[in-house]
Amino acid sequence: MIITNLKDAKQILEAGELLAIPTETVYGLAANGFNGKAIAKIYEVKNRPQFNPLILHSNSLERFKEWGLFLPEAALQLAKKFSPGPITFVVPKSELIPDIVTAGHTTVAIRIPNHPLVLELLAQLPFPLAAPSANISGTVSPTTALHVEKQLGKLIGGVLDGGACTIGLESTIVSFVHEQAQLLRLGGLSVEAIEDVLGMPLDKSKLINNDNPEAPGMLSKHYAPATKLRIGNPEDFLDEYNYDEMGFIAFEKANPNIPISQQLVLSTSGDLEEAAQKLFGAIREADRLKVKIIIAEEFPNEHLGRAINDRLSRAGRN
Ligand code: TXA
Ligand code: MG
């Protein structure tokens, strides 16, 4: 059921049911972060591995402090500049936080999402919201209420409609548990922007392209469409497929040889932010074309292009 009213949203959460929430990155599947039973439903509905911890969301750092969660100085600098926004901080966990949130880890991931409706909801709630992306594990993350409703509508209490996500990629995750800040996941805030504020490089050694024990959710198979997806240029695939059998996800320009109805151009002006915002929707649309293969162009490996390439390479392990 798609809803738009905060009172209904609150009721669903207070009853221990699951509510899909809009954020600026992707839609989240939220439960009361202090209610272990409600949180267990998230794992069940998503078919999410039990070892994969969840992000806690609230509307301010003060709230997190009340719950015993503190940011070290470097993280505070980032939060000042970018929160609310597409960055998640991994910090030591407090006793108040149920182990099911952190999947038994001694650290917890926290984030302040930048979406007016959800900030208002969070301000009215006496608890944080535990929320992973609102999709079945392994499939593309949702960036509209309808994406969630179609996949999970019958299994959850409701979907709070807050429009299309403005960033379109999950948050960038940075861990502050060790001396040097560690980048755990590329995402909607660029590495360049983060390093600029920190005045030093992030440790990227924990950012592994496949199964990463430090961010257990970064399993190699993720964001997978049903149709085979590969990264490259259409020309490279002519041995096996002809142009009519291809779908193409392009950055700026369509390919002159592929039927135009089978192509998704993400930003004709070459804007990486616009491309990021449209990426997951484009993967879904390409999947509906019923082509034999979806080819996605490689993006420039800078700013949000890095996170786009990361998501495409995961989608391409199908
Ligand atoms: O933008 C986002 O971050 C969205 C919206 C809904 O906030 N959420 C999201 O959640 O992408 P999810 O569950 O799909 O991805 C969370 C990632 C997973 O890879 C998980 O392993 C990692 O965060 N994570 C959570 N807690 C962690 C922790 N304590 N240490 C390391 N990684 C953690
Ligand atoms: Mg996810």
XYZ file of N, CA, C and O in Angstrom, residues 59-175:
468
model
N 17.470 11.700 12.658
C 17.441 13.035 12.053
C 18.528 13.973 12.546
O 18.670 15.067 12.019
N 19.291 13.570 13.590
C 20.368 14.472 14.030
C 21.436 13.718 14.807
O 21.190 12.638 15.359
N 22.609 14.306 14.880
C 23.702 13.701 15.649
C 23.368 13.683 17.134
O 23.793 12.784 17.861
N 22.586 14.674 17.586
C 22.205 14.723 19.004
C 21.414 13.482 19.396
O 21.614 12.917 20.464
N 20.514 13.071 18.503
C 19.729 11.854 18.794
C 20.667 10.661 18.938
O 20.558 9.871 19.879
N 21.595 10.527 17.997
C 22.520 9.395 18.061
C 23.320 9.429 19.366
O 23.568 8.393 19.979
N 23.701 10.636 19.785
C 24.444 10.777 21.044
C 23.626 10.249 22.220
O 24.135 9.543 23.084
N 22.334 10.596 22.215
C 21.463 10.119 23.300
C 21.452 8.601 23.372
O 21.210 8.013 24.415
N 21.678 7.979 22.233
C 21.676 6.511 22.188
C 23.088 5.932 22.332
O 23.326 4.747 22.052
N 24.023 6.789 22.738
C 25.381 6.316 23.030
C 26.284 6.183 21.812
O 27.308 5.503 21.879
N 25.907 6.820 20.713
C 26.716 6.701 19.487
C 27.386 8.039 19.171
O 26.710 9.054 19.015
N 28.720 8.014 19.116
C 29.487 9.246 18.964
C 30.372 9.210 17.731
O 30.944 8.186 17.400
N 30.491 10.353 17.082
C 31.405 10.476 15.955
C 32.727 11.057 16.441
O 32.724 12.046 17.180
N 33.849 10.482 16.009
C 35.138 11.106 16.307
C 35.295 12.394 15.500
O 34.514 12.655 14.580
N 36.313 13.182 15.844
C 36.498 14.515 15.272
C 36.431 14.541 13.730
O 35.718 15.363 13.141
N 37.142 13.626 13.088
C 37.192 13.654 11.617
C 35.796 13.411 11.030
O 35.391 14.060 10.053
N 35.056 12.509 11.656
C 33.708 12.217 11.178
C 32.792 13.414 11.396
O 31.915 13.709 10.575
N 33.024 14.113 12.509
C 32.213 15.302 12.803
C 32.386 16.364 11.721
O 31.429 17.012 11.304
N 33.635 16.526 11.280
C 33.902 17.484 10.197
C 33.096 17.130 8.956
O 32.509 17.990 8.308
N 33.084 15.847 8.648
C 32.336 15.402 7.461
C 30.840 15.607 7.662
O 30.132 16.060 6.763
N 30.364 15.261 8.851
C 28.931 15.378 9.135
C 28.482 16.832 9.032
O 27.408 17.130 8.516
N 29.329 17.722 9.523
C 29.014 19.144 9.478
C 28.770 19.585 8.040
O 27.876 20.360 7.749
N 29.585 19.052 7.144
C 29.508 19.471 5.746
C 28.437 18.677 4.972
O 27.744 19.217 4.131
N 28.310 17.386 5.257
C 27.530 16.522 4.349
C 26.272 15.884 4.952
O 25.543 15.193 4.247
N 26.044 16.041 6.263
C 24.845 15.433 6.852
C 23.833 16.517 7.167
O 24.236 17.557 7.703
N 22.541 16.349 6.909
C 21.980 15.175 6.249
C 22.513 15.027 4.821
O 22.661 16.025 4.127
N 22.762 13.781 4.427
C 23.256 13.539 3.085
C 23.732 12.112 2.899
O 23.653 11.298 3.827
N 24.256 11.810 1.704
C 24.529 10.415 1.315
C 25.842 9.853 1.854
O 26.650 9.328 1.114
N 26.052 10.017 3.180
C 27.236 9.416 3.807
C 26.819 8.662 5.067
O 25.960 9.136 5.819
N 27.397 7.481 5.245
C 27.130 6.638 6.416
C 28.433 6.476 7.197
O 29.493 6.254 6.608
N 28.315 6.616 8.542
C 29.487 6.529 9.413
C 29.451 5.220 10.190
O 28.438 4.917 10.829
N 30.532 4.464 10.162
C 30.620 3.267 11.008
C 31.418 3.637 12.256
O 32.550 4.127 12.153
N 30.766 3.440 13.421
C 31.375 3.826 14.709
C 31.151 2.690 15.720
O 30.339 1.791 15.472
N 31.841 2.735 16.867
C 31.597 1.688 17.873
C 30.130 1.680 18.307
O 29.513 2.733 18.466
N 29.613 0.501 18.511
C 28.205 0.304 18.886
C 28.019 0.577 20.378
O 28.968 0.445 21.149
N 26.804 0.954 20.792
C 26.501 1.071 22.226
C 25.606 -0.091 22.638
O 25.060 -0.794 21.793
N 25.447 -0.234 23.959
C 24.657 -1.355 24.506
C 23.202 -1.326 24.070
O 22.567 -2.360 23.906
N 22.696 -0.100 23.886
C 21.283 0.071 23.530
C 20.922 -0.560 22.182
O 19.772 -0.884 21.917
N 21.891 -0.662 21.318
C 21.612 -1.111 19.950
C 21.536 -2.640 19.897
O 22.504 -3.315 20.247
N 20.400 -3.180 19.479
C 20.259 -4.638 19.441
C 21.285 -5.281 18.501
O 21.636 -4.712 17.472
N 21.755 -6.456 18.899
C 22.764 -7.151 18.090
C 22.260 -7.492 16.699
O 23.049 -7.622 15.765
N 20.965 -7.623 16.555
C 20.438 -7.989 15.231
C 20.661 -6.846 14.214
O 20.797 -7.085 13.024
N 20.758 -5.613 14.705
C 21.040 -4.483 13.807
C 22.439 -4.626 13.218
O 22.662 -4.393 12.030
N 23.386 -4.995 14.072
C 24.795 -5.005 13.649
C 25.256 -6.400 13.256
O 26.432 -6.597 12.977
N 24.332 -7.348 13.244
C 24.648 -8.750 12.926
C 25.806 -9.234 13.795
O 26.711 -9.930 13.333
N 25.798 -8.787 15.058
C 26.796 -9.255 16.006
C 28.102 -8.466 15.993
O 28.960 -8.687 16.840
N 28.260 -7.531 15.070
C 29.491 -6.732 15.036
C 29.533 -5.763 16.223
O 28.500 -5.412 16.778
N 30.744 -5.323 16.572
C 30.885 -4.367 17.671
C 30.796 -2.931 17.166
O 30.970 -1.984 17.917
N 30.549 -2.778 15.866
C 30.391 -1.437 15.288
C 28.981 -1.303 14.719
O 28.302 -2.301 14.473
N 28.565 -0.055 14.519
C 27.244 0.181 13.932
C 27.345 1.287 12.878
O 28.157 2.206 13.002
N 26.540 1.161 11.831
C 26.529 2.150 10.755
C 25.378 3.120 11.000
O 24.253 2.694 11.247
N 25.668 4.438 10.953
C 24.615 5.436 11.187
C 24.607 6.497 10.084
O 25.633 6.825 9.516
N 23.386 6.993 9.828
C 23.271 7.968 8.737
C 22.069 8.874 8.957
O 21.049 8.460 9.493
N 22.201 10.131 8.527
C 21.092 11.091 8.541
C 20.683 11.316 7.088
O 21.409 11.964 6.331
N 19.550 10.756 6.673
C 19.153 10.881 5.268
C 18.630 12.282 4.969
O 18.018 12.917 5.829
N 18.868 12.744 3.753
C 18.462 14.098 3.394
C 17.169 14.081 2.573
O 17.191 14.216 1.354
N 16.072 13.876 3.293
C 14.773 13.898 2.627
C 13.782 14.532 3.596
O 13.611 14.036 4.712
N 13.135 15.634 3.207
C 12.324 16.398 4.159
C 11.246 15.565 4.860
O 11.049 15.681 6.077
N 10.571 14.718 4.105
C 9.477 13.929 4.681
C 10.004 12.958 5.735
O 9.435 12.824 6.831
N 11.105 12.303 5.416
C 11.632 11.314 6.349
C 12.334 11.965 7.538
O 12.289 11.458 8.659
N 12.923 13.143 7.327
C 13.509 13.864 8.461
C 12.410 14.238 9.452
O 12.596 14.154 10.664
N 11.249 14.619 8.905
C 10.131 14.954 9.785
C 9.634 13.720 10.536
O 9.374 13.758 11.737
N 9.545 12.620 9.816
C 9.127 11.361 10.455
C 10.112 10.973 11.555
O 9.719 10.661 12.684
N 11.399 11.013 11.240
C 12.431 10.617 12.210
C 12.379 11.503 13.454
O 12.584 11.034 14.572
N 12.093 12.787 13.253
C 12.031 13.719 14.382
C 10.886 13.358 15.329
O 10.953 13.616 16.529
N 9.839 12.757 14.775
C 8.669 12.410 15.594
C 8.786 11.053 16.269
O 7.954 10.691 17.085
N 9.795 10.273 15.899
C 9.910 8.913 16.422
C 10.867 8.865 17.617
O 11.913 9.513 17.589
N 10.521 8.088 18.645
C 11.428 7.969 19.792
C 12.532 6.933 19.569
O 13.271 6.618 20.493
N 12.631 6.411 18.362
C 13.654 5.389 18.073
C 14.261 5.650 16.691
O 13.649 6.332 15.858
N 15.468 5.104 16.442
C 16.048 5.220 15.094
C 15.392 4.193 14.181
O 14.722 3.278 14.660
N 15.570 4.348 12.889
C 15.052 3.362 11.944
C 16.202 2.535 11.378
O 17.165 3.085 10.833
N 16.093 1.228 11.542
C 17.035 0.320 10.886
C 16.503 0.125 9.477
O 15.332 -0.220 9.307
N 17.338 0.379 8.474
C 16.826 0.259 7.101
C 17.912 -0.068 6.084
O 18.830 0.723 5.881
N 17.771 -1.219 5.444
C 18.578 -1.510 4.262
C 17.817 -0.997 3.046
O 16.709 -0.468 3.192
N 18.378 -1.127 1.873
C 17.637 -0.755 0.675
C 16.407 -1.664 0.560
O 16.447 -2.831 0.955
N 15.305 -1.112 0.017
C 14.018 -1.819 0.029
C 13.838 -2.722 -1.190
O 12.914 -2.540 -1.984
N 14.757 -3.676 -1.335
C 14.663 -4.625 -2.454
C 15.007 -6.009 -1.936
O 15.651 -6.139 -0.889
N 14.563 -7.040 -2.662
C 15.007 -8.393 -2.339
C 16.520 -8.432 -2.522
O 17.040 -7.850 -3.485
N 17.219 -9.076 -1.609
C 18.689 -9.148 -1.679
C 19.147 -9.580 -3.062
O 18.588 -10.515 -3.637
N 20.153 -8.887 -3.575
C 20.719 -9.281 -4.862
C 20.107 -8.581 -6.057
O 20.648 -8.630 -7.148
N 18.964 -7.912 -5.863
C 18.323 -7.230 -6.997
C 18.598 -5.716 -6.932
O 19.165 -5.232 -5.959
N 18.166 -5.021 -7.968
C 18.447 -3.577 -8.076
C 17.724 -2.788 -6.974
O 16.568 -3.055 -6.667
N 18.403 -1.807 -6.393
C 17.788 -0.973 -5.352
C 16.706 -0.077 -5.958
O 16.851 0.407 -7.076
N 15.624 0.162 -5.192
C 14.498 0.962 -5.702
C 14.726 2.458 -5.553
O 15.210 2.913 -4.525
N 14.348 3.222 -6.560
C 14.476 4.680 -6.471
C 13.131 5.394 -6.620
O 13.093 6.615 -6.696
N 12.036 4.621 -6.674
C 10.696 5.224 -6.597
C 9.825 4.335 -5.693
O 10.138 3.156 -5.471
N 8.713 4.925 -5.210
C 7.791 4.167 -4.354
C 7.204 2.986 -5.128
O 6.998 1.897 -4.576
N 6.978 3.198 -6.410
C 6.370 2.148 -7.233
C 7.295 0.936 -7.387
O 6.840 -0.215 -7.390
N 8.603 1.195 -7.510
C 9.557 0.075 -7.570
C 9.370 -0.833 -6.351
O 9.353 -2.053 -6.457
N 9.230 -0.201 -5.164
C 9.110 -0.977 -3.924
C 7.764 -1.686 -3.892
O 7.682 -2.881 -3.583
N 6.709 -0.932 -4.233
C 5.354 -1.484 -4.161
C 5.250 -2.740 -5.021
O 4.672 -3.745 -4.603
N 5.838 -2.689 -6.202
C 5.757 -3.843 -7.110
C 6.454 -5.065 -6.545
O 5.959 -6.172 -6.663
N 7.622 -4.858 -5.939
C 8.382 -6.022 -5.469
C 7.951 -6.485 -4.078
O 7.862 -7.680 -3.809
N 7.664 -5.543 -3.163
C 7.448 -5.923 -1.761
C 6.087 -5.523 -1.205
O 5.779 -5.841 -0.051
N 5.281 -4.813 -1.998
C 4.027 -4.240 -1.515
C 3.183 -5.177 -0.659
O 2.664 -4.774 0.384
N 3.068 -6.425 -1.083
C 2.181 -7.350 -0.375
C 2.786 -7.863 0.927
O 2.096 -8.448 1.750
N 4.081 -7.664 1.097
C 4.775 -8.264 2.240
C 5.016 -7.302 3.393
O 5.478 -7.691 4.461
N 4.723 -6.007 3.180
C 5.085 -5.014 4.202
C 3.894 -4.129 4.555
O 2.866 -4.161 3.883
N 4.059 -3.329 5.627
C 2.963 -2.500 6.119
C 2.605 -1.353 5.199
O 1.454 -0.925 5.148
N 3.560 -0.827 4.455
C 3.272 0.292 3.558
C 4.536 0.863 2.941
O 5.656 0.529 3.350
N 4.318 1.695 1.931
C 5.422 2.410 1.279
C 5.103 3.891 1.381
O 4.078 4.345 0.863
N 5.955 4.634 2.075
C 5.742 6.076 2.171
C 6.315 6.720 0.901
O 7.509 6.622 0.627
N 5.429 7.368 0.156
C 5.853 7.931 -1.132
C 6.463 9.315 -0.940
O 5.785 10.228 -0.486
N 7.736 9.433 -1.295
C 8.399 10.738 -1.200
C 8.982 11.146 -2.542
O 9.934 11.912 -2.593
N 8.422 10.583 -3.610
C 8.909 10.937 -4.943
C 10.162 10.163 -5.325
O 10.598 9.268 -4.600
N 10.712 10.507 -6.478
C 11.914 9.815 -6.964
C 13.137 10.277 -6.176
O 13.241 11.449 -5.809
N 14.036 9.349 -5.894
C 15.253 9.680 -5.137
C 16.121 10.636 -5.957
O 16.311 10.431 -7.158
N 16.651 11.653 -5.292
C 17.402 12.668 -6.037
C 18.852 12.266 -6.312
O 19.452 12.736 -7.264
N 19.422 11.407 -5.481
C 20.819 10.969 -5.703
C 20.844 9.666 -6.500
O 21.588 9.540 -7.470
N 20.069 8.686 -6.090
C 19.920 7.471 -6.895
C 20.949 6.386 -6.657
O 20.816 5.291 -7.201
N 21.972 6.641 -5.861
C 22.950 5.614 -5.478
C 22.975 5.561 -3.961
O 22.824 6.585 -3.302
N 23.236 4.376 -3.391
C 23.310 4.267 -1.937
C 24.419 5.158 -1.381
O 25.343 5.553 -2.097
N 24.334 5.380 -0.070
C 25.310 6.253 0.583
C 26.727 5.687 0.512
O 26.920 4.476 0.419
N 27.692 6.591 0.573
C 29.100 6.210 0.710
C 29.315 5.827 2.173
O 28.845 6.534 3.067
N 29.983 4.688 2.420
C 30.193 4.247 3.803
C 31.660 4.426 4.200
O 32.564 3.955 3.515
N 31.854 5.137 5.321
C 33.206 5.368 5.833
C 33.270 4.881 7.276
O 32.395 5.195 8.084
N 34.294 4.091 7.588
C 34.450 3.568 8.942
C 35.458 4.401 9.721
O 36.531 4.738 9.218
